mmCIF file of C-alpha atoms in Angstrom:
data_model
loop_
_atom_site.group_PDB
_atom_site.id
_atom_site.type_symbol
_atom_site.label_atom_id
_atom_site.label_comp_id
_atom_site.label_asym_id
_atom_site.label_seq_id
_atom_site.Cartn_x
_atom_site.Cartn_y
_atom_site.Cartn_z
ATOM 1 C CA MET S 1 0.000 0.000 0.000
ATOM 2 C CA ALA S 2 2.799 2.407 0.892
ATOM 3 C CA ARG S 3 4.527 1.586 -2.400
ATOM 4 C CA ALA S 4 1.352 2.316 -4.336
ATOM 5 C CA LYS S 5 1.101 5.696 -2.657
ATOM 6 C CA SER S 6 4.684 6.519 -3.646
ATOM 7 C CA LEU S 7 3.738 6.011 -7.293
ATOM 8 C CA ARG S 8 1.186 8.777 -7.010
ATOM 9 C CA ALA S 9 3.552 11.194 -5.298
ATOM 10 C CA ILE S 10 4.894 14.159 -7.198
ATOM 11 C CA VAL S 11 8.585 13.711 -7.996
ATOM 12 C CA PHE S 12 11.083 16.564 -8.048
ATOM 13 C CA VAL S 13 14.382 17.092 -9.859
ATOM 14 C CA LEU S 14 17.297 19.232 -8.702
ATOM 15 C CA PHE S 15 18.535 22.211 -10.727
ATOM 16 C CA PHE S 16 21.499 24.524 -10.250
ATOM 17 C CA ALA S 17 22.455 27.726 -12.048
ATOM 18 C CA ILE S 18 26.038 27.589 -13.273
ATOM 19 C CA GLY S 19 27.099 31.128 -13.939
ATOM 20 C CA VAL S 20 26.095 34.678 -14.779
ATOM 21 C CA THR S 21 26.015 35.202 -18.536
ATOM 22 C CA ALA S 22 24.229 38.565 -18.636
ATOM 23 C CA PRO S 23 23.517 41.439 -16.226
ATOM 24 C CA ALA S 24 21.216 40.100 -13.559
ATOM 25 C CA GLN S 25 17.589 41.139 -13.721
ATOM 26 C CA ALA S 26 16.002 42.901 -10.774
ATOM 27 C CA GLN S 27 15.741 40.303 -8.006
ATOM 28 C CA GLN S 28 14.707 40.276 -4.380
ATOM 29 C CA ASN S 29 17.671 38.082 -3.436
ATOM 30 C CA ASN S 30 20.703 36.206 -4.771
ATOM 31 C CA MET S 31 18.896 32.934 -5.458
ATOM 32 C CA SER S 32 21.090 30.239 -6.950
ATOM 33 C CA PHE S 33 19.196 27.093 -5.888
ATOM 34 C CA PHE S 34 15.553 26.095 -6.115
ATOM 35 C CA ILE S 35 13.127 23.202 -6.430
ATOM 36 C CA THR S 36 11.016 23.737 -9.519
ATOM 37 C CA SER S 37 7.350 24.423 -8.944
ATOM 38 C CA VAL S 38 6.153 22.524 -12.043
ATOM 39 C CA GLY S 39 7.364 19.732 -14.328
ATOM 40 C CA VAL S 40 7.554 19.502 -18.096
ATOM 41 C CA GLY S 41 4.439 17.302 -18.349
ATOM 42 C CA ARG S 42 6.042 14.337 -20.114
ATOM 43 C CA GLY S 43 6.991 12.173 -17.172
ATOM 44 C CA GLY S 44 10.592 10.984 -17.061
ATOM 45 C CA ASP S 45 11.037 12.330 -20.574
ATOM 46 C CA LEU S 46 12.545 15.695 -19.718
ATOM 47 C CA GLY S 47 14.011 16.091 -23.191
ATOM 48 C CA GLY S 48 17.379 14.860 -21.950
ATOM 49 C CA LEU S 49 19.697 17.135 -20.015
ATOM 50 C CA GLU S 50 19.132 19.938 -22.499
ATOM 51 C CA GLY S 51 15.376 19.863 -22.007
ATOM 52 C CA ALA S 52 15.744 19.711 -18.223
ATOM 53 C CA ASP S 53 18.072 22.709 -18.282
ATOM 54 C CA LEU S 54 15.598 24.614 -20.454
ATOM 55 C CA GLN S 55 12.782 23.966 -17.982
ATOM 56 C CA CYS S 56 14.933 25.263 -15.154
ATOM 57 C CA GLN S 57 16.000 28.331 -17.118
ATOM 58 C CA SER S 58 12.390 29.144 -18.018
ATOM 59 C CA LEU S 59 11.196 28.980 -14.418
ATOM 60 C CA ALA S 60 14.170 31.016 -13.221
ATOM 61 C CA GLN S 61 13.420 33.623 -15.888
ATOM 62 C CA ALA S 62 9.838 33.937 -14.675
ATOM 63 C CA ALA S 63 11.109 34.356 -11.111
ATOM 64 C CA GLY S 64 13.532 37.145 -12.070
ATOM 65 C CA ALA S 65 16.695 35.025 -12.079
ATOM 66 C CA GLY S 66 17.052 34.536 -15.825
ATOM 67 C CA GLY S 67 20.345 36.427 -15.959
ATOM 68 C CA LYS S 68 22.150 33.285 -14.791
ATOM 69 C CA THR S 69 22.731 30.023 -16.645
ATOM 70 C CA TRP S 70 20.837 27.232 -14.881
ATOM 71 C CA HIS S 71 21.608 23.519 -15.106
ATOM 72 C CA ALA S 72 19.723 20.505 -13.811
ATOM 73 C CA TYR S 73 21.279 18.437 -11.053
ATOM 74 C CA LEU S 74 20.943 15.207 -13.050
ATOM 75 C CA SER S 75 23.325 12.394 -13.952
ATOM 76 C CA THR S 76 23.194 10.218 -17.068
ATOM 77 C CA GLN S 77 24.419 6.661 -17.646
ATOM 78 C CA GLY S 78 26.241 4.743 -20.381
ATOM 79 C CA GLN S 79 29.163 5.617 -22.636
ATOM 80 C CA ALA S 80 28.412 9.339 -22.412
ATOM 81 C CA GLU S 81 28.001 9.193 -18.611
ATOM 82 C CA VAL S 82 27.617 12.559 -16.891
ATOM 83 C CA ASN S 83 27.922 13.258 -13.166
ATOM 84 C CA ALA S 84 25.386 15.690 -11.721
ATOM 85 C CA LYS S 85 28.024 17.309 -9.522
ATOM 86 C CA ASP S 86 30.066 18.274 -12.600
ATOM 87 C CA ARG S 87 27.204 20.268 -14.136
ATOM 88 C CA ILE S 88 26.591 22.898 -11.483
ATOM 89 C CA GLY S 89 29.722 24.955 -10.925
ATOM 90 C CA ASN S 90 31.465 25.459 -7.598
ATOM 91 C CA GLY S 91 29.000 27.365 -5.390
ATOM 92 C CA PRO S 92 28.100 28.926 -3.065
ATOM 93 C CA TRP S 93 24.340 28.353 -3.415
ATOM 94 C CA PHE S 94 21.445 30.239 -1.836
ATOM 95 C CA ASN S 95 17.705 29.585 -1.793
ATOM 96 C CA ALA S 96 15.054 32.129 -2.780
ATOM 97 C CA LYS S 97 15.140 33.694 0.693
ATOM 98 C CA GLY S 98 18.899 34.152 0.654
ATOM 99 C CA VAL S 99 19.734 31.247 2.983
ATOM 100 C CA GLN S 100 23.022 29.581 2.032
ATOM 101 C CA ILE S 101 22.491 25.852 1.589
ATOM 102 C CA ALA S 102 26.101 24.981 0.640
ATOM 103 C CA SER S 103 29.370 26.824 0.090
ATOM 104 C CA ASN S 104 31.010 24.466 -2.411
ATOM 105 C CA ILE S 105 30.741 21.001 -4.004
ATOM 106 C CA ALA S 106 32.199 19.190 -0.993
ATOM 107 C CA ASP S 107 29.856 21.049 1.358
ATOM 108 C CA LEU S 108 26.878 20.287 -0.864
ATOM 109 C CA HIS S 109 27.469 16.555 -0.664
ATOM 110 C CA ASN S 110 28.637 16.270 2.944
ATOM 111 C CA ASN S 111 27.490 19.178 5.113
ATOM 112 C CA ASN S 112 24.667 20.960 3.280
ATOM 113 C CA LYS S 113 21.635 22.689 4.782
ATOM 114 C CA ILE S 114 18.999 21.349 2.398
ATOM 115 C CA ASN S 115 15.856 20.326 4.272
ATOM 116 C CA LYS S 116 12.112 20.928 4.242
ATOM 117 C CA GLU S 117 12.509 24.484 5.525
ATOM 118 C CA THR S 118 15.248 25.522 3.083
ATOM 119 C CA GLY S 119 14.278 23.460 0.018
ATOM 120 C CA LEU S 120 12.123 26.188 -1.559
ATOM 121 C CA ASP S 121 10.828 26.561 -5.095
ATOM 122 C CA GLU S 122 11.831 29.403 -7.420
ATOM 123 C CA ARG S 123 9.081 31.609 -5.964
ATOM 124 C CA GLY S 124 10.286 31.112 -2.401
ATOM 125 C CA MET S 125 7.414 28.760 -1.562
ATOM 126 C CA ALA S 126 7.803 25.673 0.622
ATOM 127 C CA VAL S 127 7.571 22.252 -1.043
ATOM 128 C CA LYS S 128 5.243 19.687 0.520
ATOM 129 C CA GLY S 129 6.984 16.744 2.194
ATOM 130 C CA ARG S 130 6.213 13.657 4.225
ATOM 131 C CA GLY S 131 2.989 14.207 6.187
ATOM 132 C CA ASP S 132 1.667 16.852 3.779
ATOM 133 C CA THR S 133 -0.952 16.341 1.061
ATOM 134 C CA PRO S 134 0.244 15.568 -1.494
ATOM 135 C CA ASN S 135 3.690 14.329 -0.489
ATOM 136 C CA GLN S 136 6.110 15.949 -2.968
ATOM 137 C CA HIS S 137 9.467 15.112 -1.400
ATOM 138 C CA ASP S 138 10.849 12.885 -4.196
ATOM 139 C CA MET S 139 13.395 14.687 -6.393
ATOM 140 C CA LEU S 140 14.796 13.125 -9.575
ATOM 141 C CA THR S 141 18.584 12.987 -9.680
ATOM 142 C CA GLY S 142 19.696 9.640 -11.151
ATOM 143 C CA THR S 143 22.637 10.140 -8.844
ATOM 144 C CA GLN S 144 24.545 8.584 -5.948
ATOM 145 C CA GLN S 145 25.067 10.461 -2.690
ATOM 146 C CA ASP S 146 28.454 11.791 -3.831
ATOM 147 C CA GLY S 147 26.929 13.362 -6.939
ATOM 148 C CA THR S 148 28.175 10.750 -9.415
ATOM 149 C CA ALA S 149 26.210 8.644 -11.901
ATOM 150 C CA VAL S 150 24.731 5.327 -10.798
ATOM 151 C CA PRO S 151 26.951 2.499 -12.159
ATOM 152 C CA GLY S 152 25.734 -0.609 -13.958
ATOM 153 C CA SER S 153 23.219 -1.281 -16.700
ATOM 154 C CA ASP S 154 20.033 -1.024 -14.624
ATOM 155 C CA ASP S 155 18.118 2.112 -15.559
ATOM 156 C CA ALA S 156 18.376 4.819 -12.897
ATOM 157 C CA THR S 157 17.705 7.827 -15.140
ATOM 158 C CA CYS S 158 14.474 7.196 -17.096
ATOM 159 C CA SER S 159 16.650 6.278 -20.107
ATOM 160 C CA ASN S 160 18.799 9.367 -19.573
ATOM 161 C CA TRP S 161 15.699 11.529 -19.091
ATOM 162 C CA THR S 162 14.095 10.640 -22.432
ATOM 163 C CA SER S 163 11.448 8.079 -21.396
ATOM 164 C CA SER S 164 8.063 8.033 -19.701
ATOM 165 C CA THR S 165 7.289 4.392 -20.508
ATOM 166 C CA ASP S 166 4.485 2.848 -18.461
ATOM 167 C CA GLY S 167 4.030 -0.797 -17.491
ATOM 168 C CA GLY S 168 6.879 -1.199 -15.019
ATOM 169 C CA GLN S 169 9.586 -0.302 -17.535
ATOM 170 C CA GLY S 170 12.487 1.875 -16.435
ATOM 171 C CA SER S 171 13.259 3.610 -13.173
ATOM 172 C CA ALA S 172 14.980 6.637 -11.706
ATOM 173 C CA VAL S 173 16.888 7.402 -8.515
ATOM 174 C CA VAL S 174 15.318 10.102 -6.372
ATOM 175 C CA GLY S 175 16.314 11.979 -3.234
ATOM 176 C CA HIS S 176 14.160 13.384 -0.411
ATOM 177 C CA HIS S 177 14.321 17.116 0.211
ATOM 178 C CA ASP S 178 12.748 16.666 3.661
ATOM 179 C CA LEU S 179 15.267 13.913 4.564
ATOM 180 C CA ILE S 180 12.622 11.438 5.775
ATOM 181 C CA GLY S 181 10.321 8.753 4.402
ATOM 182 C CA ASN S 182 12.513 5.808 3.407
ATOM 183 C CA SER S 183 12.331 3.366 6.307
ATOM 184 C CA GLN S 184 14.555 0.802 4.572
ATOM 185 C CA GLY S 185 17.463 2.940 3.483
ATOM 186 C CA PRO S 186 18.995 6.448 3.223
ATOM 187 C CA ASN S 187 17.107 9.731 3.040
ATOM 188 C CA PHE S 188 19.704 12.026 1.504
ATOM 189 C CA TRP S 189 18.521 15.064 -0.457
ATOM 190 C CA ASN S 190 19.998 13.629 -3.673
ATOM 191 C CA TYR S 191 19.802 9.884 -3.035
ATOM 192 C CA SER S 192 17.149 7.803 -1.304
ATOM 193 C CA HIS S 193 15.632 5.114 -3.551
ATOM 194 C CA LYS S 194 14.655 4.147 -7.082
ATOM 195 C CA THR S 195 11.138 4.715 -8.334
ATOM 196 C CA PRO S 196 9.268 1.388 -8.557
ATOM 197 C CA GLY S 197 8.520 1.538 -12.265
ATOM 198 C CA PHE S 198 5.271 2.753 -13.867
ATOM 199 C CA LEU S 199 7.147 5.920 -14.729
ATOM 200 C CA LYS S 200 4.342 7.360 -16.807
ATOM 201 C CA ARG S 201 2.254 7.650 -13.680
ATOM 202 C CA THR S 202 5.124 8.730 -11.458
ATOM 203 C CA CYS S 203 7.075 10.995 -13.776
ATOM 204 C CA SER S 204 4.098 12.697 -15.376
ATOM 205 C CA GLU S 205 4.080 14.929 -12.314
ATOM 206 C CA LEU S 206 7.823 15.557 -12.124
ATOM 207 C CA VAL S 207 9.260 18.904 -11.174
ATOM 208 C CA ALA S 208 12.876 19.899 -10.540
ATOM 209 C CA VAL S 209 15.406 21.667 -8.287
ATOM 210 C CA ALA S 210 18.015 24.206 -9.393
ATOM 211 C CA PHE S 211 21.435 25.534 -8.321
ATOM 212 C CA SER S 212 23.797 28.249 -9.618
ATOM 213 C CA THR S 213 27.520 28.963 -9.345
ATOM 214 C CA ALA S 214 29.118 31.748 -7.330
ATOM 215 C CA LEU S 215 27.460 35.065 -8.058
ATOM 216 C CA GLN S 216 29.414 37.635 -10.049
#
């Protein structure tokens, strides 16, 4: 029963901004990290890393942070393997209310301050977690705790973020922004468990999280 409920939960993905490429637009703060408020509407098919980045950039633009280049905190598998930690610059990173959640890559993966109170969306709104309705604490990463790609041939990335196949095909690693919920394993922000298949149902409600590099 608990597993069935997890299939209906909204899943999130992490995004980071990786640099300032144009004069910053008027902003209320120095946001460089957020959980996206909405998904792309195609399940685990985010359009690959490029499509995921575009979704993040679009939401950041609407929130007044479009002057930075935003990248998704996502890994891919296979011959062209990509590590999520290598996509997001060096930090520091701040949420929409200006709270620093990590100072650098090592801090982000070992001593960060990401939790239910600080894991805000691009508008500065709290994201529902365990105990809320609906539970939205799952965040797509396809990533191990250290920010590297999941090894092996078993799918952990929805076919490198190009698939929303239903019927128990495919899977993706998710983390928990509220750091609770998995009674049989870890509850790290970027690594907790794999989705149990039926990705069309699960991933059709996916949203994402974002980070940026040091502000200039």
